[in-house]
Coordinates of C-alpha atoms in Angstrom, one line a residue:
M172 CA -46.0 -7.6 38.3
K173 CA -45.3 -4.2 36.7
M174 CA -41.8 -2.8 36.2
S175 CA -41.2 0.6 37.9
S176 CA -40.4 3.6 35.7
R177 CA -36.9 3.9 37.1
T178 CA -36.1 0.2 36.3
L179 CA -37.5 0.7 32.8
D180 CA -35.4 3.8 32.2
S181 CA -32.3 1.9 33.4
C182 CA -33.0 -0.9 31.0
V183 CA -33.5 1.5 28.1
L184 CA -30.2 3.3 29.0
L185 CA -28.4 0.0 29.2
S186 CA -29.8 -1.1 25.9
L187 CA -28.6 2.2 24.2
L188 CA -25.2 1.8 25.9
L189 CA -24.7 -1.7 24.6
T190 CA -25.9 -0.7 21.1
S191 CA -23.4 2.2 20.9
I192 CA -20.6 -0.1 22.1
S193 CA -21.4 -2.9 19.6
A194 CA -21.7 -0.3 16.8
V195 CA -18.0 0.6 17.0
Q196 CA -16.3 -1.2 14.1
K197 CA -12.8 -2.6 14.3
L198 CA -10.0 -1.8 11.9
N199 CA -7.3 -4.4 12.0
S200 CA -5.4 -3.7 8.8
I201 CA -4.9 -1.3 5.9
N202 CA -7.3 -3.5 3.9
D203 CA -10.0 -2.6 6.5
L204 CA -9.1 1.1 6.0
K205 CA -9.7 0.7 2.3
K206 CA -13.4 -0.2 3.0
I207 CA -14.1 3.3 4.4
D208 CA -15.3 5.9 2.0
F209 CA -12.7 8.6 2.7
G210 CA -13.5 11.9 1.0
K211 CA -17.2 11.6 1.3
S212 CA -18.5 10.1 4.6
V213 CA -15.2 10.4 6.4
P214 CA -12.6 13.3 5.8
K215 CA -9.3 12.3 4.2
H216 CA -7.7 14.3 6.9
S217 CA -8.5 11.4 9.3
L218 CA -5.8 9.4 7.5
I219 CA -3.2 12.1 7.9
L220 CA -4.1 12.5 11.6
L221 CA -4.0 8.7 12.1
H222 CA -0.7 8.4 10.3
W223 CA 0.9 11.1 12.4
F224 CA -0.5 9.7 15.7
A225 CA 0.7 6.1 14.9
N226 CA 4.2 7.3 14.3
M227 CA 4.2 9.4 17.5
L228 CA 3.6 6.4 19.7
D229 CA 6.2 4.1 21.2
I230 CA 5.4 0.4 20.9
D231 CA 7.8 -1.8 22.9
N232 CA 8.8 -5.4 22.4
N233 CA 5.9 -6.6 24.5
N234 CA 3.5 -4.8 22.2
I235 CA 2.6 -2.3 24.9
I236 CA 1.7 1.2 23.5
W237 CA 3.2 4.2 25.3
L238 CA 2.4 7.8 24.8
T239 CA 5.3 10.2 24.0
F240 CA 3.4 13.4 25.0
D241 CA 1.1 14.8 27.6
P242 CA -2.5 14.0 26.5
N243 CA -3.9 16.8 28.8
T244 CA -2.2 19.6 26.9
D245 CA 0.0 18.7 23.9
Y246 CA -1.1 18.6 20.2
G247 CA -4.6 20.0 20.8
S248 CA -5.5 17.1 23.1
H249 CA -7.7 17.2 26.2
H250 CA -9.8 15.0 28.5
Y251 CA -12.9 13.3 26.9
G252 CA -15.8 12.6 29.2
N253 CA -17.6 10.0 27.0
F254 CA -20.9 11.5 28.3
E255 CA -22.8 10.3 25.2
A256 CA -21.7 6.7 26.0
L257 CA -20.0 6.5 22.7
L258 CA -17.3 4.1 24.0
D259 CA -16.9 1.4 26.7
P260 CA -17.3 2.4 30.3
L261 CA -13.9 3.1 31.8
P262 CA -12.0 0.6 33.9
R263 CA -10.7 1.9 37.2
G264 CA -7.7 4.2 36.8
Y265 CA -8.2 4.9 33.1
R266 CA -9.3 8.1 31.3
Y267 CA -10.3 9.0 27.7
F268 CA -8.5 11.7 25.8
T269 CA -9.1 13.2 22.4
V270 CA -6.3 14.4 20.1
G271 CA -6.4 16.6 17.0
N272 CA -8.5 19.7 17.8
L273 CA -6.9 22.3 15.5
N274 CA -8.7 25.1 17.3
E275 CA -6.7 24.4 20.5
E276 CA -3.8 26.7 21.2
T277 CA -1.5 23.7 21.7
S278 CA -2.4 22.4 18.2
D279 CA 0.5 24.7 16.9
D280 CA 2.8 21.9 18.0
L281 CA 1.4 19.6 15.2
P282 CA 3.4 19.3 12.0
D283 CA 2.4 21.7 9.2
Y284 CA 1.2 18.8 7.0
V285 CA -1.3 17.9 9.7
A286 CA -2.3 21.4 10.8
N287 CA -2.4 22.8 7.2
P288 CA -2.9 19.8 4.9
R289 CA -2.6 20.2 1.1
G290 CA -5.7 20.6 -1.0
G291 CA -8.2 17.8 -0.9
Y292 CA -7.2 16.6 2.6
A293 CA -8.7 19.3 4.8
G294 CA -11.0 17.9 7.4
H295 CA -12.7 21.1 8.7
N296 CA -11.5 20.1 12.2
R297 CA -14.0 17.3 12.5
D298 CA -11.7 14.3 12.7
R299 CA -10.2 13.1 16.0
I300 CA -8.2 10.4 17.6
I301 CA -9.6 9.1 21.0
I302 CA -7.3 7.1 23.3
R303 CA -8.0 5.2 26.5
A304 CA -5.0 5.5 28.8
Q305 CA -3.7 4.9 32.2
E306 CA -1.0 7.6 32.8
Q307 CA 1.2 7.0 29.7
W308 CA 0.0 3.5 28.8
I309 CA -2.6 3.2 26.1
D310 CA -4.8 0.1 25.6
Q311 CA -7.4 1.4 23.1
V312 CA -7.2 3.8 20.1
Y313 CA -10.2 5.1 18.2
M314 CA -10.6 7.1 15.0
T315 CA -13.7 9.2 15.0
Q316 CA -15.3 12.5 13.8
H317 CA -17.8 15.1 14.8
Y318 CA -21.1 15.2 13.0
S319 CA -21.1 17.5 9.9
V320 CA -22.9 20.8 10.4
S321 CA -25.4 19.8 7.7
E322 CA -26.5 16.9 9.8
N323 CA -27.8 19.2 12.6
Q324 CA -26.7 16.8 15.3
G325 CA -24.6 19.2 17.3
T326 CA -21.1 18.6 18.5
P327 CA -21.1 14.9 19.7
Y328 CA -19.0 12.3 17.9
D329 CA -20.6 10.3 15.1
P330 CA -21.0 6.7 16.4
V331 CA -21.5 5.3 12.8
H332 CA -18.0 6.6 11.8
T333 CA -16.2 5.7 15.0
Y334 CA -13.6 2.9 14.6
L335 CA -11.4 0.9 17.0
V336 CA -7.9 0.9 15.7
T337 CA -6.0 -2.3 16.6
L338 CA -2.3 -2.7 17.4
N339 CA -1.8 -4.5 14.1
L340 CA -3.1 -1.6 12.0
L341 CA -0.9 0.9 14.0
K342 CA 2.1 -1.3 13.2
Q343 CA 1.3 -1.3 9.5
I344 CA 0.9 2.4 9.4
R345 CA 4.2 2.9 11.2
E346 CA 5.9 1.1 8.2
F347 CA 5.2 4.4 6.3
S348 CA 7.3 6.4 8.8
L349 CA 8.7 9.8 7.7
R350 CA 11.8 9.3 9.8
D351 CA 15.3 8.7 8.5
N352 CA 15.0 4.9 8.6
Q353 CA 11.9 4.9 6.4
L354 CA 11.3 1.8 4.2
P355 CA 11.7 2.1 0.4
L356 CA 8.6 3.0 -1.5
V357 CA 9.0 0.1 -3.9
Y358 CA 9.0 -2.3 -1.0
L359 CA 5.9 -0.8 0.5
R360 CA 4.1 -0.7 -2.9
H361 CA 4.7 -4.4 -3.5
R362 CA 4.0 -5.4 0.2
Y363 CA 0.5 -3.8 0.0
E364 CA -0.1 -4.9 -3.7
S365 CA -0.5 -1.3 -4.9
H366 CA -0.3 0.0 -8.5
A367 CA 1.1 3.3 -7.3
D368 CA 3.8 5.1 -9.3
D369 CA 6.4 5.5 -6.6
V370 CA 8.5 7.9 -8.8
N371 CA 5.6 10.2 -9.3
I372 CA 4.7 10.1 -5.6
R373 CA 8.2 10.9 -4.7
N374 CA 8.2 13.9 -7.0
M375 CA 4.8 15.1 -5.7
W376 CA 5.3 14.6 -2.0
G377 CA 9.0 14.9 -1.5
E378 CA 10.0 14.2 2.1
L379 CA 6.4 13.2 2.8
A380 CA 6.5 10.5 0.1
C381 CA 5.8 7.7 2.5
L382 CA 2.7 9.5 3.7
G383 CA 1.6 10.1 0.1
L384 CA 2.0 6.4 -0.7
F385 CA 0.0 5.5 2.4
L386 CA -2.8 7.8 1.3
F387 CA -2.8 6.5 -2.2
I388 CA -2.8 2.8 -1.1
V389 CA -5.9 3.4 1.1
T390 CA -7.9 5.4 -1.4
E391 CA -6.8 3.8 -4.8
K392 CA -9.6 1.2 -4.6
K393 CA -12.0 3.5 -6.4
C394 CA -9.8 3.4 -9.5
S395 CA -8.9 -0.3 -9.4
K396 CA -12.6 -1.3 -9.4
K397 CA -13.1 0.0 -12.9
Q398 CA -10.6 -2.5 -14.3
P399 CA -11.0 -5.7 -12.5
N400 CA -9.0 -7.7 -15.0
N401 CA -6.2 -5.1 -15.2
Q402 CA -6.3 -5.4 -19.0
P403 CA -7.9 -3.1 -21.7
E404 CA -10.9 -4.5 -23.5
N405 CA -9.5 -3.9 -27.0
N406 CA -6.4 -6.0 -26.1
R407 CA -8.6 -9.0 -25.0
R408 CA -10.5 -8.8 -28.3
S409 CA -7.5 -8.5 -30.5
G410 CA -5.8 -11.5 -29.0
N411 CA -2.8 -9.6 -27.8
T412 CA -3.0 -11.2 -24.4
R413 CA -0.4 -12.8 -22.3
P414 CA -0.4 -16.6 -22.3
Q415 CA -1.1 -18.2 -19.0
L416 CA 1.7 -20.7 -18.6
S417 CA 3.2 -22.3 -15.6
R418 CA 6.8 -21.9 -17.0
P419 CA 8.7 -18.7 -17.7
E420 CA 7.1 -16.8 -20.6
I421 CA 8.9 -15.3 -23.5
Y422 CA 7.7 -12.0 -25.1
R423 CA 9.0 -10.5 -28.3
P424 CA 8.5 -6.9 -29.3
G425 CA 5.7 -6.0 -31.6
N426 CA 2.2 -4.9 -30.8
Y427 CA 2.5 -6.0 -27.2
R428 CA 5.1 -5.2 -24.5
P429 CA 4.9 -6.8 -21.1
A430 CA 3.3 -4.6 -18.5
N431 CA 6.2 -5.0 -16.1
Y432 CA 8.8 -4.0 -18.7
R433 CA 10.8 -1.0 -17.6
P434 CA 14.0 0.6 -19.0
E435 CA 15.9 -0.2 -15.8
N436 CA 15.2 -3.9 -16.4
Y437 CA 16.9 -3.8 -19.8
V438 CA 20.5 -5.0 -19.9
P439 CA 22.2 -4.5 -23.3
G440 CA 23.8 -7.6 -24.7
N441 CA 22.8 -10.8 -26.3
Y442 CA 20.9 -12.3 -23.4
P443 CA 17.2 -12.1 -22.5
V444 CA 16.2 -10.0 -19.5
L445 CA 14.6 -11.8 -16.5
T446 CA 11.9 -9.8 -14.7
E447 CA 9.6 -10.5 -11.7
N448 CA 5.9 -10.1 -12.0
Y449 CA 4.2 -10.9 -8.7
G450 CA 6.4 -13.9 -8.0
R451 CA 6.4 -15.2 -11.6
T452 CA 9.5 -15.0 -13.7
E453 CA 9.1 -13.6 -17.2
I454 CA 11.7 -13.4 -20.0
Y455 CA 11.8 -10.4 -22.3
I456 CA 13.9 -10.6 -25.4
P457 CA 14.8 -7.1 -26.8
E458 CA 14.3 -6.6 -30.5
N459 CA 17.9 -5.9 -31.4
N460 CA 19.0 -9.1 -29.6
T461 CA 16.5 -11.0 -31.7
M462 CA 17.9 -9.6 -35.0
E463 CA 21.4 -10.4 -33.9
L464 CA 20.5 -13.9 -33.0
N465 CA 18.9 -14.4 -36.4
N466 CA 21.9 -12.9 -38.2
R467 CA 24.2 -15.1 -36.2
S468 CA 22.2 -18.2 -37.0
Q469 CA 22.4 -17.4 -40.8
K470 CA 26.1 -16.9 -40.6
C471 CA 26.5 -20.2 -38.8
S472 CA 24.6 -22.0 -41.6
F473 CA 26.7 -20.4 -44.3
C474 CA 29.9 -21.3 -42.4
K475 CA 28.8 -25.0 -42.2
L476 CA 28.1 -25.0 -45.9
V477 CA 31.5 -23.6 -46.8
T478 CA 33.2 -26.1 -44.4
C479 CA 31.4 -29.1 -46.0
C480 CA 32.4 -27.9 -49.5
F481 CA 36.0 -27.5 -48.4
V482 CA 36.1 -31.0 -46.9
I483 CA 34.6 -32.5 -50.1
I484 CA 37.2 -30.7 -52.3
V485 CA 40.1 -31.9 -50.1
L486 CA 38.8 -35.5 -50.2
V487 CA 38.5 -35.4 -54.0
I488 CA 42.0 -34.0 -54.4
I489 CA 43.4 -36.8 -52.1
I490 CA 41.6 -39.4 -54.1
V491 CA 42.9 -38.1 -57.4
I492 CA 46.5 -38.0 -56.1
I493 CA 46.3 -41.6 -54.8
S494 CA 44.9 -42.7 -58.2
L495 CA 47.8 -41.0 -60.1
L496 CA 50.3 -42.7 -57.8
F497 CA 48.9 -46.1 -58.4
T498 CA 48.7 -45.5 -62.1
S499 CA 52.3 -44.5 -62.4
K500 CA 53.5 -47.6 -60.7

């Protein structure tokens, strides 16, 4: 029994639809963001747009995501028809909207750092956020982009670089908020195990420091791969390495200074400085304290010697006096 052409076409269309749906990758954390090659296959501006959007949402105590603007008009947003079947078919009562078109008149409402990003973060108006919403309630968020002009694919969105952004990732990004109650950079740096220089980032980005740290954390993987052991080769060969001990480690100045030593950890006095390095306590003894301890040890030895001599002399004198008294009698 032969299958009719209409049935065959329907099967092909359904197959393509399922393929496109299954091709959408899920981003559940900042670690998942790190796996994307931002700056080459995906514009870095996607991160700026996603950061802004995540912090524009309202997430209530029941983990329900609410829009805080009109997706039909505000911030360069408008209805998205999903005609190329990029995303799931819409449930009843839902609509897709796309956000971030810088050529729309309403995109003037976007912050300047999104509409006019600094050098190296321009996206040539390719990146978008797509949301699935029922009135002001959102149940799906996507990060996507238009094909590059060089790819000669027209204006549709690129399914290979379309990602489903989960609630967990949105919450993590919101920790880098630019509002008044923003978290300290040092806390965020340690929470996401970054080697970022928070002081330098603060100087470079100013009020946008949390955004700058977020961008650095996502894209720093390219640098960290070059030094998997986080230790220069010449140090490993020369033997100036840190002993791997289960107890607190003691370091003295010389050719090697602990990597986590900072001036603010140094407390003048005669006591070692305790520092934390990824949960392990380390003890750093400053050089001047070491010299003082040595000098004090030498002085104590000399004092003991003098005391012993004095006691011996006193005992001898007492013995002599006793002997004279017995002799005179």
